[in-house]
Amino acid sequence: MMAVQLISIRTVVTKAARFVPTSGVYPKGFKVGGIHCGVKKDGSSLDLAMLSNTHSEPAVASAVFTKNKFKAAPVQVSSRIVKEKNGQDINSLIINSGNANAVTGAKGIKDAESMISVTDSVLGNKSADSTLVMSTGVIGNLLPIENILNGIPKLSTQLGDSHEHWLACAKAICTTDTFPKLVSKRFSINGTEYTLAGLAKGAGMICPNMATLLGFFVTDAPVTSKALKQILTYSTDRSFNSISVDGDMSTNDTIVAIANGAAGGKLIDNTSESAESFALLQKEITSFAQTLAQLVVRDGEGATKFITIKIKDALTYKDAKIIASSIANSALVKTAMYGKDANWGRILCSIGYADVKSPDSVNPSKTCVSFIPSDGSKKLDLLVDGEPQAVDEVRASEILAFEDLNVEIDLGTGGGQGCEFWTCDFSHEYVTINGDYRS
Amino acid sequence: MMAVQLISIRTVVTKAARFVPTSGVYPKGFKVGGIHCGVKKDGSSLDLAMLSNTHSEPAVASAVFTKNKFKAAPVQVSSRIVKEKNGQDINSLIINSGNANAVTGAKGIKDAESMISVTDSVLGNKSADSTLVMSTGVIGNLLPIENILNGIPKLSTQLGDSHEHWLACAKAICTTDTFPKLVSKRFSINGTEYTLAGLAKGAGMICPNMATLLGFFVTDAPVTSKALKQILTYSTDRSFNSISVDGDMSTNDTIVAIANGAAGGKLIDNTSESAESFALLQKEITSFAQTLAQLVVRDGEGATKFITIKIKDALTYKDAKIIASSIANSALVKTAMYGKDANWGRILCSIGYADVKSPDSVNPSKTCVSFIPSDGSKKLDLLVDGEPQAVDEVRASEILAFEDLNVEIDLGTGGGQGCEFWTCDFSHEYVTINGDYRS
C-alpha cells in the first residue's frame, strides 16, 4: 500500500522536475523568447513565443501539417508559405497559445497573415513571408489580435539564446501541458560540432499517423531544404507520428524544422555525395524527435503511465505501425494499464481488429505478447504462439506498478519488420480535464 | 445545483426501472430460460441461457459475427454451423456469461462443441449441430465446462415462454451490464399477427461497423433462411453496426436471428413475389434491432448520456456512417458531452479526420452543426456553413443537461444521404469499470 502511494506521489508531483532540463546547449544563430501578451485570460501565463534566425545567411525550413480537413488559419497560411518558398529563406516563427485561430473564416486568415507581416517587420526580415505562424488553444474564437500584434514588437526586443529564453519560449506554447517540453543536444558530423534544440506542446488531441501536435526544432547544421524535408518526413514518421494520447487529431498540428548552417561545415544534401553525413544527420534528428515526442506522451492529459509498444516480426513496417496504433488507441487497453491490470486479452483484441490488409499479417497461433519490466528484470510472457500462459499475477502487478511499461508483441510472420510506438494510459484525470476544457 | 443532482440521481438509480419491461409479448413456439450454473464466481448470478424452438417445424437462422482476427471458440464453431447448414434446421441457442471461451485453443473449440452436442441431446434436436453457442466474459481462461455441461440438462427442464423466463434468459447473458436488455413487439403482415422478441448484452467493447455484441432475436413469422440473412445484414448495419461505446471490437460479438414460422401465414422469401411482405418484415426487424441496439448504448459502461448523431446531406450513405462513427468514437467529443460542454470544435475536428475518400465528402464552408434539444424545443445552431455562431451558453447548458442529446450535422454536399448513429459519453465511471475489470 505504502509503495503504491509513493509511486503515485512521485508521478504527480515531480514530472516537471524530472523532465524539464535546468540547462541546455543551443544552436548558433538563433534567438528565442516568450511573453504574456493577453491571449490567456489569467493575465500572466506566457502565451506568445518567437524564434528568430540571427545568422548572416537565410535559414531553410520544412514542415508537416495536420491532415484534418478543417485546417486552422495558421496551418493554411504556413503551409502555403513553405510550399511557395520551397522551404527557402524562412527565418522566424511566431506562435500563440490560448486560442487556436481555427474555424475563424476569412478574418482568421487575415489575423494569421498579420502576425507574420508584423513579425517580419519588427525582425527586419528581408523577404516577405519569412515567418511561419502557429496557434494552439480553443477552436472557434477570433484571436485577440490587437493584444498579439502589440505583443510582437515587445517580444522581439526580449529575444535571447540563454536556457531561460528557450524555457520561456517552450512555456509560451503550452496549453493544458503540465510542463514545458524542451530538448537540446550536441552531435558531430565530419569533425564539426552541431547543436539541435527543440520544443513541443501536446497534452490532448494527439493522434498517430498525422502531424500530431505543435512543435519545432532548429539546428545550426548546414542542410538543403530538400534534404531537410526528407529527413523531417522520415523522423516524424518514427516520432511524432508514432505516439498517441487520445486518438484525436487536431485542426492545428504542425511540426517545423529550421536549419541555418551557422556552425559551418560542408552543406548536407540528399545526393549520393553527402550520403554519409545525410544519414548521420537523419539519425540524430530522428532520435532527437523521438525524445521530444516521448515527452508529449509523458505529459498526455491525465497520464499516469508511459507505455512503449514494441512490434516485432511484422509482415511490413506499415503493418507494424497499424497494429501498434490499434493497441495504443484502445480505450480498453489504456484503462487496463491505468488500473495496473494484466489484461492481455484486450491487447490481443486490439491486434485482432487492427486494419491490416493481408490475411498473413496476423496469425493468432503465432502471436506472442510479453511485458518487459522497465527495471531490466526478466520479461513476463503472457501469450506464446497464441497459447495463454499461466500468469503470475503478483509478478504482473509488480511490473504494472512501474510508471514505464513495455509491451512486446511478436507477430511471428517471418516478415522481420517492426516499430516502436509510445502511448499513455486513460485515467480519471483525463476525463476530468476534457470534461470541461473550455471553462 | 438541486436540479443537476436530481437528474444525476435519476440516471444512476432508475435506468433498470426505466428500460427493463415488466411484461412482454413473446413469439409462438419458443421456450427460453436462464440459471446459475457456476461460471460466475459469486455463486448466484445467472450465467447460462438457453432458447429452444418447440414448434413442430425446424427453424431457420442467420448470424453475423465479429470481424476480429482472434475469433473466440464459440464464434468459430457457430459460424461453421451456420455456413454448413446454410441457416437451415437450427433450433436452439446455448449461451454462457462470465467467461468468453476466447484464446483457449483446441480445448476451447472442444468445449464449445460439447455445449452444442449436450444441448442438442437434452432438447431432443433431430439433426446434429442444431444449436448455436455464444460466450461472453473474460478472455483467455478455459471454461468451467463441467459446471456448464451439468447445467444444460437442468436448464432444459426449466424452460418456458413467460415474461419471467425471457427476463431470466436476458439476465443470464449479462456481464458488466447494469440492466438486462429485453425487447418484444407485435406486428402484422397480410392480416397475420407476428411477434418479435430479442435480447442483448453490451456495456463495453462496443464498436461500429462490425457485429458488435452478443444478442439474438426470434420471430414466429415464416421466412426463408436466405431472406432472413438479407434482412439481418440490412438491419444490423442500421442498428448494432451503428452504435459505439468505446470503439473496441470484441473477439466474441455475435447477433443471431431465428424464425420458426409458428404463427403461420405465407412463407416470406426474397423473391419479387413476396417483395411487399419482405419489405414489411425488414422494416419491423430493423426498427426492433435499433431499439435493442440503443439499449446497449443506454447501458454503455459508465454512460451518463445517450447521444444520437444524425448526419444529413452526405455524399453517400457510407460517408455518412464513416463521419458519424468518427464523431461517436472521439474521446474528446465524448468527454465534452460528459462535461456538458458545448465544445463543437471537437465535433468539427472529428468530422475533419474521418476517413472519407472523396475531396467532396467534407466541405468546411458548407458544414453545419446543431444541437437538437430532446424536449422538442428550438434547435441550437453552433456552426452554419462553416461559420461559428454566437452561442448562448445558458441555452447550451440547458440542452446539455438532458440525458438524451441530439447532434445534427448537415454536410451540405448535395448528395442527400444520411444516417443515424448512437453513442454515449465517456465518464469517470467508464475508467473505474475498465481500470480493473478482471478482479
Coordinates of C-alpha atoms in Angstrom, one line a residue, chain A residues 344 347-348 351 367-371 380-385 389 407-410:
Chain A
W344 CA -3.6 -9.2 -22.3
I347 CA -4.2 -6.2 -26.2
L348 CA -4.9 -9.3 -28.3
I351 CA -4.4 -6.6 -32.5
T367 CA 1.3 -14.3 -31.8
C368 CA 3.3 -13.7 -28.7
V369 CA 2.6 -11.0 -26.0
S370 CA 5.0 -10.1 -23.2
F371 CA 5.6 -7.4 -20.6
L380 CA 6.8 -11.9 -18.4
D381 CA 5.3 -13.9 -21.2
L382 CA 1.5 -13.6 -21.3
L383 CA 0.8 -15.4 -24.6
V384 CA 3.2 -17.6 -26.5
D385 CA 2.3 -18.7 -30.0
Q389 CA 0.5 -18.7 -20.2
V407 CA 4.6 -4.3 -24.1
E408 CA 6.3 -6.5 -26.7
I409 CA 4.3 -8.1 -29.5
D410 CA 6.0 -10.7 -31.6

